[in-house]
Tab-separated table of C-alpha atoms in Angstrom:
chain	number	residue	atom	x	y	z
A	14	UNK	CA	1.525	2.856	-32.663
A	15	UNK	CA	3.749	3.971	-29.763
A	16	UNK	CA	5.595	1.314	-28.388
A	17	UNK	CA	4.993	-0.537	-25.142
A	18	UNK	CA	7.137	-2.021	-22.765
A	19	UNK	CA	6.127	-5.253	-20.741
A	20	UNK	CA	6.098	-4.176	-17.157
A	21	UNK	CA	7.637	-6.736	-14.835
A	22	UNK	CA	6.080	-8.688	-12.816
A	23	UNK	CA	8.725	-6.472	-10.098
A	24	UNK	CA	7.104	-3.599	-10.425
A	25	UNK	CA	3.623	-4.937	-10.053
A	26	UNK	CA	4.883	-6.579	-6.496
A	27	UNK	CA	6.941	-3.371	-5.488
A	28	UNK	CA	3.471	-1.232	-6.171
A	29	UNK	CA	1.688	-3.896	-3.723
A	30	UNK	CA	4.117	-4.037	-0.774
A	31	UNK	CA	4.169	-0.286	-0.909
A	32	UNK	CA	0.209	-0.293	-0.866
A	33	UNK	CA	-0.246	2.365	-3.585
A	34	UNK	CA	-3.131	4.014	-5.172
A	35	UNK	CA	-4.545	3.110	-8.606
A	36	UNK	CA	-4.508	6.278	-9.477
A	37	UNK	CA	-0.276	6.923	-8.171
A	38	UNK	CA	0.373	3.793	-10.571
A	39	UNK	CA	-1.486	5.257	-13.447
A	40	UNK	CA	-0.214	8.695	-13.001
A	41	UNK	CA	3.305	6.879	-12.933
A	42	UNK	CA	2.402	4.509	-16.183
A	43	UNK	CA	1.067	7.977	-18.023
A	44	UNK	CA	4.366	9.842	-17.389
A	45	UNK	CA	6.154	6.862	-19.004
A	46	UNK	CA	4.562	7.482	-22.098
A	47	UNK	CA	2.749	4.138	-22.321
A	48	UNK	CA	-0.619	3.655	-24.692
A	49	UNK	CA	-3.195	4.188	-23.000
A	50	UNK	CA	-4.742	0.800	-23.652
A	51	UNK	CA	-2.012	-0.861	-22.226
A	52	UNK	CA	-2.163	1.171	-19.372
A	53	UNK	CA	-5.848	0.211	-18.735
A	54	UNK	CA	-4.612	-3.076	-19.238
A	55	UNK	CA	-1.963	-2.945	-16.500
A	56	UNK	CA	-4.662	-0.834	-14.188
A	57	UNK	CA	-7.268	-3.803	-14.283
A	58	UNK	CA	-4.446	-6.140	-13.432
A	59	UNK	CA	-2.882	-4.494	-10.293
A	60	UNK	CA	-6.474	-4.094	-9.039
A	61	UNK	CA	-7.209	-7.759	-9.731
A	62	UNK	CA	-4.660	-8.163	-7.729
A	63	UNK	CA	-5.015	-5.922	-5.057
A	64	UNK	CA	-8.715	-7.498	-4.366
A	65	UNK	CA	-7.501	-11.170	-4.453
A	66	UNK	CA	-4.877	-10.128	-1.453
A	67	UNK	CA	-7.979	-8.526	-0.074
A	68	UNK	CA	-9.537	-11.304	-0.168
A	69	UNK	CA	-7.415	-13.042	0.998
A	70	UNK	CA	-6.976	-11.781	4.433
A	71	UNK	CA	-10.766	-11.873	4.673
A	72	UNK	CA	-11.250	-15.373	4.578
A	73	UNK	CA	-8.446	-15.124	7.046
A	74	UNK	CA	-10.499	-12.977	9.356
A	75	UNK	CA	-13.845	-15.097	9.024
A	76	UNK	CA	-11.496	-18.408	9.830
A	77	UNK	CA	-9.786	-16.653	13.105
A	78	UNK	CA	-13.481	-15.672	13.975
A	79	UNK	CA	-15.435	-18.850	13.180
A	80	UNK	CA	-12.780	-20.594	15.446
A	81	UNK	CA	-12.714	-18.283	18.441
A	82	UNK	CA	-16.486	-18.669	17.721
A	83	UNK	CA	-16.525	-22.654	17.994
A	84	UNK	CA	-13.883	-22.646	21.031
A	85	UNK	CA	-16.468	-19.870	22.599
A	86	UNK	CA	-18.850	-22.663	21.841
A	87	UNK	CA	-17.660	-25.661	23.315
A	88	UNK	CA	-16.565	-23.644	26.873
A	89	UNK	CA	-19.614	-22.236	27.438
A	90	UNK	CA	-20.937	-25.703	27.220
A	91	UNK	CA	-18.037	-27.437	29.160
A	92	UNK	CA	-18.432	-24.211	31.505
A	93	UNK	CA	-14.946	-24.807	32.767
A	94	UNK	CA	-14.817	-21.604	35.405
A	95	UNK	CA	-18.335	-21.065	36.348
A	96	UNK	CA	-17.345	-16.974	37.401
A	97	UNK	CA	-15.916	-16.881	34.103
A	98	UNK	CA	-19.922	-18.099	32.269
A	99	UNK	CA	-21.349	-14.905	31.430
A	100	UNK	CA	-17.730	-13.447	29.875
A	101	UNK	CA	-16.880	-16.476	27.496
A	102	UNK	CA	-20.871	-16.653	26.294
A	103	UNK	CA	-21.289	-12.846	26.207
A	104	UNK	CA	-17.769	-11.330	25.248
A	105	UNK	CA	-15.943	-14.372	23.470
A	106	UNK	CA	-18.998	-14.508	20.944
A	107	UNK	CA	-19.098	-10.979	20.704
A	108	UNK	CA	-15.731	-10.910	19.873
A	109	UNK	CA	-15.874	-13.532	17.257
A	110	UNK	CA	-19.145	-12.421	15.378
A	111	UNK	CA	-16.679	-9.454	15.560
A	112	UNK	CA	-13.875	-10.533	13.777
A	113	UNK	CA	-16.168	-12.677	11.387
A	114	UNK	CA	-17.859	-9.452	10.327
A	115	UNK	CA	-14.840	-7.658	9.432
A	116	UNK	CA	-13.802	-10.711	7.460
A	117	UNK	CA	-16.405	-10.249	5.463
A	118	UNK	CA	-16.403	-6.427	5.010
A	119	UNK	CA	-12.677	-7.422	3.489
A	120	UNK	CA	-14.714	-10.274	1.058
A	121	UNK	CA	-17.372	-8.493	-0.053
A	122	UNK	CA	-16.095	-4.362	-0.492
């Protein structure tokens, strides 16, 4: 049985901040000489991680969008600047269904 190093959890974080490829990190893992069911194992976890930071920033997204949404809301009802009506109901929502949307494009994918 070849013998298999624990990766630390430094690499794992240094392969996230520079946003790279599954298939970079198991190209890198294979030309270590690792077993191949460790590397599998190790593969599974960096994506497990790469979708939870995904993830993430889309709840972000859908809670920057369901608030512009809400503040689009309440000043189309207040109607603050009448010349302003038709921009806040049309363009703020728009906006906001928007942002929502690609929150959850980032949840879902």
């Amino acid at each position: 049985m070849p013998y298999t190093s624990a990766i630390s959890a430094d690499f794992v974080q240094q392969w996230l901040a520079d946003k790279r490829s599954v298939e970079s990190v198991q190209d890198e893992l294979m030309q270590s000489g690792l077993d191949p069911e460790f590397i599998q194992e190790r593969l599974a976890t960096y994506r497990k991680l790469v979708h939870a930071r995904r993830q993430t920033a889309g709840f972000l997204y859908m809670g920057i969008g369901a608030f512009l949404g809400f503040v689009s809301c309440v000043l189309t009802l207040v109607n603050p600047v009448p010349e302003l009506y038709n921009w806040i109901l049309y363009g703020l929502t728009s906006v906001a269904i928007g942002i929502i949307f690609v929150g959850l494009y980032f949840v879902f994918e």
